[in-house]
Amino acid sequence: MSTHVEQREFQAEARQLLDLMIHSIYSNKDTFLRELVSNASDALDKLRLEAFQDKDLQVDTSDLHIDLEVDKDKRTLTVRDNGIGMSRHEVIDLIGTLAKSGTGELRRKLKEAKDAAASEELIGQFGIGFYSAFMVADNVTLVTRRAGEETGTRWESGGESTYTIAAVEDVPQGTAVTLHLKPEDADDHLFDYTSAHKLREIVKKYSDFIAWPIRMEIERTKTTPGADGGEPVVETVVETETLNSGKALWARSRDEVSEDEYNEFYKHVSHAWDEPLEIIPMKAEGTFEYQALLFIPSQAPFDLFMRERKSGVQLYVKRVFIMDDCEELMPEYLRFVKGVVDAQDLSLNVSREILQQDRQIRAIRRRLTKKVLSTLKELLTNDRDKYRTFWAEFGRVVKEGLISDADNRDTLLALSSFDSTADEDTQTTLAEYVERMKDGQEDIFYLTGESRQQLENSPHMEAFRAKGIEVLLLTDPVDEMWASSVPEFDGKALRSIAKGEVDLDSEDEKKAAETAREEKEKDFAGLLDWLKDALDEHIKEVRLSSRLTTSPACIVGDTFSMSPALERMYRASGQALPPMKRILELNPDHPLVTGLRTAHAQRSDDPALAETAELLYGTAVLAEGGELDDPARFARLLADKLARSL
Ligand code: ADP
Ligand code: MG
């Protein structure tokens, strides 16, 4: 019996999403049932676990199941489970708001999604669970009672801006979601979700592997021959039919399971709507016995880089669900991997604390990691297109492993690919880079920064371009972190071209260059000393450069110093760092530099010269994509100079 009915507003994003659902012409409306069944199945898993862990919880777990109930006259379909249920608070939190992380991203995309195709893609990408009911229903009622609570909750919405919520008594434990099917689908047998035939087909297709029985009452006409040759007796009997086979896919061998079955299972465990890029079944016998079924998604989720995002591997013990996002089973940098691990020898009582210490779990994690990496390696060698899709979606995450997983570093380096000056469109692996190295080239050169364009135009690149030496262009924030801590690949040192001295000449060239440079250094000694004083605040040394061909100057770090971008990242994360001074390198052939030398020789105390020095330094900072300490002052000095030059 309803007591007080309260009307509430959907949170703005939830409303937008509902709107999208209601007006969607999503081509695959049948998937709403997969989502509701998936939720029901989760709820049953949770109940079994909670009943096991909390002996005080008085619940009957002997007959856990999902029922589909149809009322043809009222045109309703109900999906009912006797699982964990929800409290009133949970209903408001879980159903009334879009608590998922990545909501900001979704909001932005919703605004952009102008046409049906775009919103269809969005539905697919975001993986919209419960709300998908509104693809087929114009009204949805959810009645639920949480295990261990007395009072139930009734939630109802027509999918507009509001929903109602009320306390109800005498509700069975668990959740029943009743869809009032849209009238416009009434005459289309393709969308007849009151037909047993249709429901059987959808369950078979999308939810066959669900471990709990999905049942439906079927009316059958039964004909028995009449007694003594009389009229046959025709009667209608109601039978309960179980629609799914319930076989755990991970316990079956790969050739017994179809691609479609794997794909649907992936959607269930990952709560995603994309197709898996790679399916990895595993089985280990011996000391630590387990079965695993892992998936590499084809699309990165919105929350891949968000703090609250979850890892994607579920832990089962002997077919019993134990926990979602079991972080202990997969390293952080493989957090996009989804799936199930079913361990045979763990206690059903394991807690997260125990898992962290468990030798068996650690062994499994090592094996899973190796297997995922070897699968990726195979992609790289055998299916470049797939590998590229993978790397474009997840490369940034995988590279975190170069810092955190020293054991697998070599494999990870071999797996990584990067932009490079060798090819504008396709990325290169380090092995491919090494193959292209010039005679006498000993190092692998790279430059880090924010964009390909910025790096290509950087003054640091000039000598390398002139000599035709390939440089890797590293533009992900994580590149700053690992590149300075990974010393080598395949015996070749990894070297930033923005640090240290560059030396690209052959032995003969070197000698000639050495002599020329000594000469020049004598010529420029006065200027270099003076500039070091004048720019003392910003730099620690001024020297002549062998890396510049067209720019007048550039700024370089010591071989082991932090790059400015890394410094910015540290500061942005709130770490206090001492100010870092770098080195100013001058191009002795540039007219600005030679002109400055002449001017300095003639009138060393002209204040205009100090301004030119500042501008020279400022342009070097800007050219490498850096930020000026005082951009207003730089602009003023430049404007004054320009005015005088007219
Ligand atoms: P997801 O399943 O990806 O979390 P959904 O939109 O499908 O997203 O469901 C939102 C949440 O609502 C679920 O995480 C769950 O906590 C709750 N929920 C949905 N259906 C049920 C159900 N039948 N029983 C208990 N809780 C449910
Ligand atoms: Mg769901």
XYZ file of C-alpha atoms and ligand atoms in Angstrom:
674
model
C 0.000 0.000 0.000
C 1.374 3.365 -0.984
C 1.777 5.963 1.658
C 3.335 9.197 0.577
C 4.213 9.695 -3.087
C 6.973 12.156 -3.687
C 7.775 13.696 -7.037
C 11.396 14.383 -7.869
C 13.385 15.799 -10.738
C 15.941 13.796 -12.668
C 19.424 15.168 -12.541
C 20.043 17.176 -15.726
C 22.291 14.636 -17.447
C 19.966 11.789 -16.625
C 17.102 13.742 -18.198
C 19.068 14.355 -21.365
C 19.914 10.728 -21.574
C 16.317 9.700 -21.116
C 15.302 12.067 -23.821
C 17.815 10.481 -26.099
C 16.456 7.034 -25.255
C 12.848 7.900 -25.779
C 13.412 9.475 -29.140
C 16.105 7.115 -30.157
C 15.724 5.027 -33.187
C 18.513 2.855 -31.898
C 18.548 0.032 -34.366
C 18.934 -2.607 -31.751
C 16.181 -1.998 -29.248
C 16.205 -5.641 -28.118
C 19.273 -4.870 -26.050
C 17.133 -3.288 -23.304
C 16.408 -6.818 -22.080
C 20.065 -7.696 -21.944
C 20.608 -4.660 -19.694
C 17.744 -5.466 -17.318
C 18.721 -9.109 -17.105
C 22.339 -8.130 -16.558
C 21.301 -5.910 -13.629
C 19.108 -8.648 -12.182
C 21.952 -11.122 -12.450
C 24.314 -8.725 -10.670
C 21.712 -8.297 -7.929
C 21.502 -12.069 -7.439
C 25.281 -12.371 -7.294
C 25.395 -9.674 -4.660
C 22.708 -11.284 -2.571
C 24.391 -14.668 -2.544
C 27.638 -13.069 -1.506
C 26.100 -10.879 1.167
C 24.137 -13.796 2.597
C 27.345 -15.741 2.773
C 29.346 -13.005 4.435
C 26.659 -11.691 6.749
C 25.205 -14.584 8.712
C 22.682 -12.292 10.375
C 21.037 -11.468 7.086
C 17.877 -13.555 7.032
C 17.330 -14.395 3.403
C 16.427 -17.443 1.423
C 19.003 -18.050 -1.278
C 17.831 -21.506 -2.266
C 15.914 -20.428 -5.338
C 17.539 -17.364 -6.850
C 16.227 -16.613 -10.319
C 15.002 -14.069 -12.823
C 11.407 -14.150 -14.027
C 9.997 -12.584 -17.152
C 6.301 -11.863 -16.829
C 4.053 -10.726 -19.635
C 0.615 -9.191 -19.630
C -0.569 -9.096 -23.225
C -3.707 -7.076 -22.487
C -1.980 -4.369 -20.534
C 1.044 -4.637 -22.834
C 3.525 -4.904 -20.014
C 6.721 -6.845 -19.531
C 8.168 -7.339 -16.059
C 11.708 -8.439 -15.269
C 11.735 -9.690 -11.697
C 14.592 -10.915 -9.567
C 14.801 -12.012 -5.941
C 18.245 -10.501 -5.544
C 19.701 -7.904 -3.219
C 17.152 -5.153 -4.037
C 17.645 -1.467 -3.350
C 16.913 0.814 -0.430
C 15.021 4.043 -1.089
C 18.271 5.904 -0.888
C 19.893 3.583 -3.419
C 16.995 3.961 -5.830
C 17.394 7.725 -5.798
C 21.158 7.490 -6.117
C 21.426 4.721 -8.650
C 18.361 5.263 -10.782
C 17.592 8.967 -10.421
C 21.043 10.279 -11.107
C 23.719 9.444 -13.509
C 26.404 8.745 -10.997
C 28.781 7.272 -13.499
C 32.059 8.986 -13.903
C 32.575 10.546 -17.273
C 29.285 12.393 -17.040
C 30.922 15.659 -18.004
C 32.242 14.077 -21.140
C 28.851 12.600 -21.874
C 27.175 15.989 -21.445
C 29.548 17.545 -23.925
C 28.926 14.787 -26.429
C 25.176 14.959 -25.943
C 25.276 18.606 -26.927
C 27.229 17.783 -30.035
C 25.125 14.807 -31.069
C 22.886 16.399 -33.642
C 21.552 13.510 -35.646
C 20.265 10.055 -34.927
C 23.426 8.332 -36.047
C 25.499 10.410 -33.655
C 23.254 9.668 -30.709
C 23.158 6.021 -31.629
C 26.894 5.920 -31.423
C 26.749 7.715 -28.117
C 24.310 5.192 -26.677
C 26.713 2.496 -27.766
C 29.740 4.252 -26.345
C 28.414 5.220 -23.001
C 26.694 1.921 -22.351
C 23.397 3.035 -20.984
C 22.052 0.395 -18.638
C 18.761 0.817 -16.843
C 17.598 3.740 -18.971
C 17.646 1.610 -22.086
C 14.204 0.436 -20.899
C 12.885 3.699 -22.284
C 13.771 2.613 -25.793
C 10.757 0.325 -25.710
C 8.621 1.634 -22.855
C 6.763 4.874 -22.347
C 6.419 4.197 -18.654
C 8.645 2.248 -16.302
C 7.840 1.144 -12.762
C 10.428 -0.313 -10.452
C 9.375 -1.937 -7.202
C 12.133 -3.092 -4.925
C 12.943 -4.152 -1.400
C 16.436 -4.504 -0.138
C 17.396 -7.723 1.602
C 17.234 -7.140 5.339
C 14.815 -4.194 5.119
C 11.097 -4.203 5.826
C 9.759 -1.482 3.624
C 9.941 -1.450 -0.123
C 10.221 1.394 -2.619
C 8.192 2.082 -5.716
C 9.743 4.247 -8.423
C 7.902 5.301 -11.537
C 8.623 7.496 -14.506
C 7.268 8.313 -17.918
C 10.766 9.324 -18.927
C 10.101 13.045 -18.770
C 11.801 15.372 -16.367
C 10.412 13.811 -13.209
C 9.887 10.543 -11.464
C 7.877 9.598 -8.408
C 9.037 7.631 -5.443
C 7.020 6.136 -2.614
C 7.386 3.715 0.253
C 5.403 0.509 -0.172
C 4.620 -2.372 2.154
C 4.280 -6.061 1.392
C 6.810 -6.150 -1.373
C 8.826 -9.295 -2.043
C 12.550 -8.920 -1.579
C 14.376 -8.115 -4.799
C 13.465 -5.938 -7.732
C 10.733 -5.967 -10.333
C 10.992 -3.638 -13.304
C 7.758 -3.299 -15.250
C 7.805 -1.773 -18.698
C 4.684 -0.385 -20.228
C 5.510 -1.011 -23.867
C 5.217 1.790 -26.373
C 1.949 1.734 -28.308
C 3.655 2.416 -31.621
C 5.358 -0.963 -31.482
C 2.097 -2.804 -30.829
C 1.540 -4.010 -34.372
C 5.119 -4.712 -35.259
C 5.958 -8.306 -34.491
C 9.659 -7.413 -34.642
C 9.199 -5.469 -31.447
C 6.603 -7.594 -29.740
C 8.131 -7.970 -26.338
C 5.046 -9.717 -25.047
C 5.630 -12.664 -27.318
C 7.194 -15.710 -25.713
C 8.867 -16.518 -28.956
C 10.500 -13.107 -29.167
C 11.653 -13.132 -25.540
C 13.075 -16.608 -25.857
C 15.025 -15.498 -28.892
C 16.440 -12.378 -27.224
C 17.473 -14.194 -24.070
C 19.157 -16.912 -26.107
C 20.995 -14.334 -28.123
C 22.143 -11.935 -25.425
C 21.890 -13.593 -22.049
C 22.339 -17.314 -22.489
C 25.438 -17.452 -20.262
C 23.741 -15.762 -17.284
C 24.361 -18.078 -14.366
C 20.892 -17.709 -12.823
C 17.818 -19.289 -14.401
C 15.833 -16.850 -16.513
C 12.341 -18.214 -16.421
C 9.062 -17.543 -18.120
C 5.644 -19.056 -17.840
C 4.479 -20.439 -21.142
C 0.944 -21.363 -21.984
C 0.652 -24.511 -24.010
C -2.339 -26.224 -25.435
C -2.275 -29.851 -24.556
C -4.358 -32.362 -26.442
C -5.126 -35.734 -24.916
C -7.036 -38.338 -26.879
C -10.563 -38.724 -25.509
C -11.350 -41.790 -23.530
C -12.892 -44.661 -25.504
C -12.443 -42.904 -28.842
C -14.425 -39.875 -27.698
C -13.521 -36.270 -28.513
C -9.861 -35.349 -27.738
C -9.520 -33.104 -24.720
C -7.814 -29.788 -25.386
C -6.642 -27.865 -22.368
C -4.343 -24.975 -21.697
C -1.521 -25.715 -19.321
C 0.995 -23.297 -17.908
C 4.567 -24.482 -17.778
C 7.633 -22.780 -16.493
C 10.375 -22.703 -19.046
C 13.996 -21.793 -18.399
C 15.238 -19.760 -21.322
C 18.992 -19.784 -20.794
C 21.542 -22.554 -20.572
C 23.524 -20.800 -17.844
C 26.840 -22.298 -18.805
C 29.806 -20.314 -17.565
C 31.640 -19.354 -20.729
C 35.001 -19.272 -19.028
C 34.670 -22.916 -18.105
C 34.183 -23.969 -21.701
C 36.860 -24.375 -24.306
C 37.166 -21.791 -27.007
C 35.814 -23.906 -29.842
C 32.623 -24.578 -27.903
C 31.742 -20.912 -27.641
C 30.665 -18.724 -30.532
C 32.036 -15.264 -31.178
C 28.578 -13.820 -30.502
C 28.357 -15.515 -27.137
C 31.719 -14.117 -26.137
C 30.705 -10.669 -27.331
C 27.508 -10.646 -25.309
C 29.286 -11.905 -22.245
C 31.803 -9.118 -22.663
C 28.983 -6.573 -22.629
C 27.585 -8.079 -19.457
C 30.842 -8.077 -17.482
C 32.125 -4.774 -18.762
C 28.851 -2.849 -18.695
C 29.883 -1.593 -22.104
C 28.266 -1.713 -25.499
C 31.247 -1.974 -27.803
C 32.626 -5.210 -29.220
C 35.750 -6.703 -27.688
C 38.856 -6.268 -29.783
C 40.448 -9.421 -28.457
C 39.162 -12.365 -26.438
C 41.591 -14.158 -24.132
C 40.441 -17.435 -22.575
C 42.890 -18.961 -20.102
C 43.076 -22.058 -18.054
C 45.695 -23.021 -15.508
C 45.993 -26.330 -13.787
C 48.462 -27.396 -11.164
C 49.240 -25.624 -7.914
C 46.990 -22.648 -8.513
C 44.048 -23.730 -10.517
C 41.978 -21.061 -12.210
C 40.088 -20.208 -15.344
C 39.969 -16.765 -16.804
C 38.200 -15.067 -19.652
C 39.638 -11.680 -20.425
C 38.683 -9.085 -23.003
C 40.461 -6.165 -24.541
C 37.810 -3.582 -25.427
C 37.796 -1.826 -28.771
C 36.963 1.539 -27.257
C 38.432 3.364 -24.315
C 35.786 4.237 -21.716
C 35.254 7.868 -20.799
C 36.703 7.424 -17.368
C 40.018 5.800 -18.241
C 41.948 8.672 -16.702
C 39.631 9.477 -13.833
C 40.500 8.784 -10.278
C 37.262 7.038 -9.388
C 37.245 4.686 -12.347
C 37.161 1.016 -11.620
C 39.322 -1.777 -12.825
C 37.585 -4.335 -14.941
C 38.211 -7.837 -13.712
C 35.694 -9.760 -11.624
C 36.778 -12.416 -9.202
C 34.845 -15.667 -8.835
C 35.696 -18.535 -6.563
C 34.422 -21.896 -7.777
C 31.739 -20.223 -9.941
C 30.589 -17.945 -7.120
C 30.853 -14.249 -7.738
C 33.101 -12.615 -5.143
C 33.791 -9.085 -6.293
C 33.762 -6.562 -9.091
C 36.860 -4.654 -10.118
C 39.386 -6.815 -8.366
C 42.400 -4.513 -8.557
C 44.749 -7.166 -7.309
C 44.352 -9.206 -10.472
C 45.578 -6.675 -12.985
C 48.215 -3.948 -12.834
C 47.001 -0.340 -13.071
C 48.338 0.118 -16.548
C 46.115 -2.703 -17.808
C 43.025 -1.318 -16.101
C 41.078 -1.376 -19.365
C 41.148 -5.188 -19.500
C 37.743 -6.653 -18.642
C 36.648 -10.120 -17.728
C 36.409 -12.823 -15.156
C 38.858 -14.857 -13.141
C 37.517 -17.963 -11.438
C 39.940 -19.336 -8.873
C 39.474 -22.828 -7.508
C 41.422 -22.758 -4.294
C 40.527 -19.489 -2.623
C 38.142 -19.265 0.265
C 34.718 -17.823 -0.491
C 35.446 -15.564 2.433
C 38.303 -13.647 0.854
C 38.399 -9.950 1.511
C 40.357 -7.281 -0.300
C 42.842 -7.185 2.552
C 43.525 -10.897 2.236
C 43.817 -10.637 -1.535
C 46.556 -8.059 -1.261
C 48.709 -10.539 0.643
C 47.746 -13.673 -1.207
C 50.532 -15.531 -2.992
C 48.113 -17.245 -5.297
C 46.530 -14.000 -6.401
C 49.957 -12.529 -7.069
C 50.899 -15.537 -9.160
C 47.672 -15.280 -11.118
C 48.236 -11.585 -11.681
C 51.689 -12.237 -13.082
C 50.321 -14.844 -15.441
C 47.433 -12.682 -16.586
C 49.740 -9.753 -17.201
C 52.127 -11.836 -19.266
C 49.269 -13.317 -21.234
C 47.721 -9.935 -22.034
C 51.089 -8.584 -23.111
C 51.831 -11.586 -25.290
C 48.405 -11.263 -26.889
C 49.183 -7.656 -27.704
C 52.539 -8.653 -29.081
C 50.806 -11.103 -31.378
C 48.502 -8.362 -32.569
C 51.516 -6.239 -33.347
C 53.093 -8.922 -35.485
C 50.027 -10.511 -37.033
C 47.338 -7.880 -37.231
C 48.726 -4.392 -37.502
C 45.347 -2.761 -38.067
C 43.928 -4.187 -34.889
C 47.076 -3.312 -33.030
C 46.790 0.302 -34.228
C 43.200 0.524 -33.043
C 44.322 -0.828 -29.725
C 47.291 1.494 -29.413
C 45.280 4.575 -30.366
C 42.755 3.794 -27.617
C 44.992 2.466 -24.861
C 48.623 3.243 -25.708
C 48.702 6.144 -23.292
C 47.686 3.846 -20.455
C 50.001 1.003 -21.387
C 52.976 3.366 -21.360
C 52.398 3.932 -17.634
C 53.715 0.396 -17.276
C 57.118 1.537 -18.540
C 57.455 3.314 -15.220
C 55.631 0.972 -12.865
C 56.396 -2.510 -14.169
C 60.142 -2.977 -14.385
C 59.778 -6.737 -14.871
C 57.912 -6.339 -18.124
C 59.616 -3.199 -19.308
C 61.325 -4.770 -22.302
C 58.097 -6.310 -23.527
C 56.303 -3.019 -23.030
C 58.981 -1.109 -24.928
C 58.715 -3.571 -27.775
C 54.943 -3.152 -27.767
C 54.915 0.623 -27.827
C 54.712 2.764 -30.895
C 55.365 6.437 -31.376
C 55.048 9.288 -33.769
C 58.226 9.942 -35.621
C 59.767 12.305 -38.117
C 60.165 9.309 -40.442
C 56.497 9.123 -41.292
C 53.723 11.607 -40.759
C 50.822 9.197 -40.687
C 51.952 5.948 -39.148
C 53.581 5.388 -35.843
C 56.739 3.399 -35.483
C 57.948 0.824 -32.998
C 61.395 1.134 -31.489
C 62.553 -1.962 -33.369
C 61.571 -0.327 -36.635
C 63.363 2.841 -35.622
C 66.515 0.884 -34.866
C 66.368 -0.734 -38.286
C 66.327 2.687 -39.922
C 69.195 4.114 -37.853
C 72.002 5.666 -39.878
C 75.463 4.170 -40.021
C 77.305 5.298 -36.955
C 74.142 6.394 -35.130
C 74.227 4.924 -31.661
C 71.291 6.442 -29.880
C 67.551 6.575 -30.257
C 66.601 10.227 -30.343
C 63.346 11.667 -29.112
C 61.767 14.967 -28.246
C 58.874 15.456 -25.830
C 56.263 18.179 -26.022
C 52.645 18.985 -26.494
C 51.968 18.450 -30.165
C 53.541 17.051 -33.249
C 53.530 20.437 -34.905
C 55.251 22.132 -32.012
C 57.947 19.479 -31.933
C 58.551 19.504 -35.657
C 59.119 23.237 -35.605
C 61.240 23.222 -32.511
C 64.760 24.640 -32.898
C 66.104 21.469 -31.300
C 65.072 19.617 -34.402
C 67.109 21.678 -36.864
C 70.400 19.804 -36.937
C 68.589 16.471 -36.976
C 66.506 17.545 -39.916
C 69.572 18.827 -41.742
C 71.301 15.484 -41.261
C 68.203 13.405 -41.958
C 68.272 11.718 -38.563
C 64.975 10.340 -37.343
C 63.536 11.680 -34.107
C 60.633 10.196 -32.140
C 57.974 12.757 -31.311
C 56.496 12.038 -27.897
C 53.379 14.031 -27.137
C 51.519 12.174 -24.377
C 51.912 13.559 -20.847
C 53.045 10.125 -19.664
C 55.944 10.246 -22.145
C 57.586 12.917 -20.048
C 57.593 10.551 -17.132
C 58.874 7.323 -18.594
C 61.257 8.712 -21.210
C 63.528 10.168 -18.577
C 63.583 6.947 -16.560
C 63.993 4.305 -19.263
C 67.682 4.236 -20.208
C 67.753 2.094 -23.328
C 66.117 -0.198 -25.809
C 67.976 -3.081 -27.420
C 71.313 -1.684 -26.239
C 70.635 1.741 -27.738
C 70.414 4.674 -25.350
C 67.237 6.727 -25.439
C 68.252 10.371 -25.694
C 66.248 13.566 -25.600
C 67.441 16.001 -28.252
C 66.560 18.849 -25.943
C 69.172 17.811 -23.423
C 72.929 17.659 -23.314
C 75.226 18.369 -26.224
C 74.448 16.980 -29.626
C 77.076 15.305 -31.622
C 75.904 14.051 -34.967
C 79.155 14.301 -36.899
C 81.471 11.592 -38.159
C 85.038 11.478 -36.802
C 86.487 13.596 -39.624
C 83.663 16.069 -39.493
C 84.104 16.186 -35.769
C 87.726 17.253 -35.982
C 86.949 19.962 -38.489
C 83.993 21.117 -36.450
C 86.075 21.135 -33.289
C 88.652 23.464 -34.796
C 86.013 25.732 -36.264
C 84.256 25.835 -32.960
C 87.385 26.704 -30.994
C 87.926 29.592 -33.364
C 84.390 30.733 -32.968
C 84.412 30.358 -29.227
C 87.332 32.784 -29.121
C 85.419 35.223 -31.327
C 82.310 34.944 -29.219
C 83.900 34.744 -25.767
C 83.064 38.343 -24.874
C 79.444 38.027 -25.967
C 78.932 34.707 -24.155
C 80.279 36.076 -20.875
C 78.221 39.188 -21.108
C 75.017 37.294 -21.976
C 75.479 34.955 -19.058
C 75.542 37.953 -16.748
C 72.670 39.711 -18.476
C 70.432 36.629 -18.378
C 71.669 35.255 -15.092
C 68.160 35.223 -13.665
C 66.986 32.709 -16.304
C 69.924 30.580 -17.366
C 73.026 29.000 -15.950
C 75.232 28.887 -19.027
C 75.527 30.290 -22.550
C 77.332 28.349 -25.250
C 77.582 27.996 -29.004
C 75.308 25.417 -30.537
C 75.852 22.640 -33.003
C 72.165 21.851 -33.239
C 70.840 24.992 -34.891
C 70.686 25.779 -38.577
C 67.983 28.445 -38.865
C 67.012 29.650 -35.401
C 69.199 32.137 -33.541
C 69.013 30.358 -30.181
C 67.504 27.540 -28.214
C 67.376 26.348 -24.643
C 68.632 22.969 -23.590
C 68.747 21.009 -20.378
C 71.550 18.998 -18.855
C 71.580 15.372 -19.874
C 69.724 14.356 -16.735
C 67.656 17.438 -16.045
C 63.889 17.543 -15.988
C 62.164 18.763 -19.118
C 60.167 21.985 -18.707
C 56.934 20.096 -19.377
C 57.713 17.599 -16.647
C 58.575 20.453 -14.353
C 55.195 22.028 -15.119
C 53.452 18.743 -14.392
C 55.154 18.428 -11.040
C 54.311 21.985 -10.130
C 50.716 21.525 -11.256
C 50.455 18.530 -8.937
C 51.493 20.766 -6.075
C 55.091 19.664 -5.646
C 57.597 22.265 -4.637
C 60.615 22.293 -6.919
C 63.630 24.560 -6.853
C 63.708 26.829 -9.909
C 65.519 25.039 -12.711
C 67.965 26.930 -14.860
C 68.905 25.580 -18.253
C 71.460 26.409 -20.924
C 71.117 28.963 -23.713
C 72.675 27.831 -26.971
C 73.444 30.315 -29.737
C 73.671 29.773 -33.464
C 76.971 31.502 -34.368
C 75.891 31.804 -38.015
C 72.652 33.616 -37.392
C 72.658 37.344 -38.268
C 70.991 38.219 -34.964
C 73.800 36.538 -33.046
C 76.641 37.887 -35.183
C 75.013 41.330 -35.132
C 74.754 41.202 -31.383
C 78.408 40.268 -31.131
C 79.447 43.247 -33.237
C 77.193 45.619 -31.325
C 78.477 44.300 -28.006
C 82.107 44.766 -29.110
C 81.361 48.384 -30.020
C 79.094 49.596 -27.207
C 78.912 47.043 -24.438
C 76.992 49.263 -22.007
C 74.170 50.255 -24.341
C 70.940 49.404 -22.394
C 69.242 48.494 -25.692
C 71.584 45.510 -25.922
C 70.288 44.063 -22.659
C 66.790 44.297 -24.076
C 67.864 42.445 -27.204
C 69.384 39.748 -25.003
C 66.084 39.372 -23.196
C 64.214 39.128 -26.460
C 66.651 36.537 -27.763
C 66.076 34.450 -24.678
C 62.310 34.940 -24.893
C 62.098 33.784 -28.498
C 64.071 30.656 -27.612
C 61.578 29.879 -24.848
C 58.625 30.434 -27.164
C 60.121 28.383 -29.965
C 60.252 25.254 -27.835
C 56.661 25.780 -26.793
C 57.548 27.110 -23.366
C 55.921 29.832 -21.301
C 57.445 33.241 -20.569
C 57.656 34.385 -16.958
C 56.518 37.866 -17.943
C 54.839 37.799 -21.345
C 53.621 41.424 -21.030
C 57.164 42.681 -20.633
C 58.299 40.598 -23.597
C 55.512 42.015 -25.752
C 56.360 45.581 -24.749
C 60.074 45.194 -25.487
C 59.277 43.654 -28.834
C 56.800 46.369 -29.776
C 59.323 49.091 -28.866
C 61.994 47.458 -30.971
C 59.686 47.079 -33.923
C 58.622 50.710 -33.660
C 62.240 51.821 -33.752
C 63.006 49.637 -36.742
C 60.407 51.325 -38.963
P 25.351 -0.437 -14.336
O 24.700 -1.783 -14.362
O 26.360 -0.286 -15.427
O 25.869 -0.049 -12.992
P 22.680 0.462 -14.780
O 22.087 1.720 -15.312
O 22.337 -0.767 -15.532
O 24.231 0.654 -14.693
O 22.214 0.261 -13.293
C 22.489 1.262 -12.330
C 22.555 0.696 -10.927
O 21.239 0.447 -10.428
C 23.254 -0.646 -10.812
O 24.649 -0.462 -10.674
C 22.637 -1.232 -9.554
O 23.299 -0.756 -8.392
C 21.227 -0.667 -9.549
N 20.297 -1.655 -10.082
C 19.770 -1.700 -11.310
N 18.954 -2.756 -11.457
C 18.969 -3.416 -10.268
C 18.330 -4.617 -9.756
N 17.525 -5.363 -10.514
N 18.572 -4.948 -8.480
C 19.381 -4.207 -7.693
N 20.019 -3.092 -8.110
C 19.817 -2.704 -9.380
Mg 23.560 -2.519 -15.864
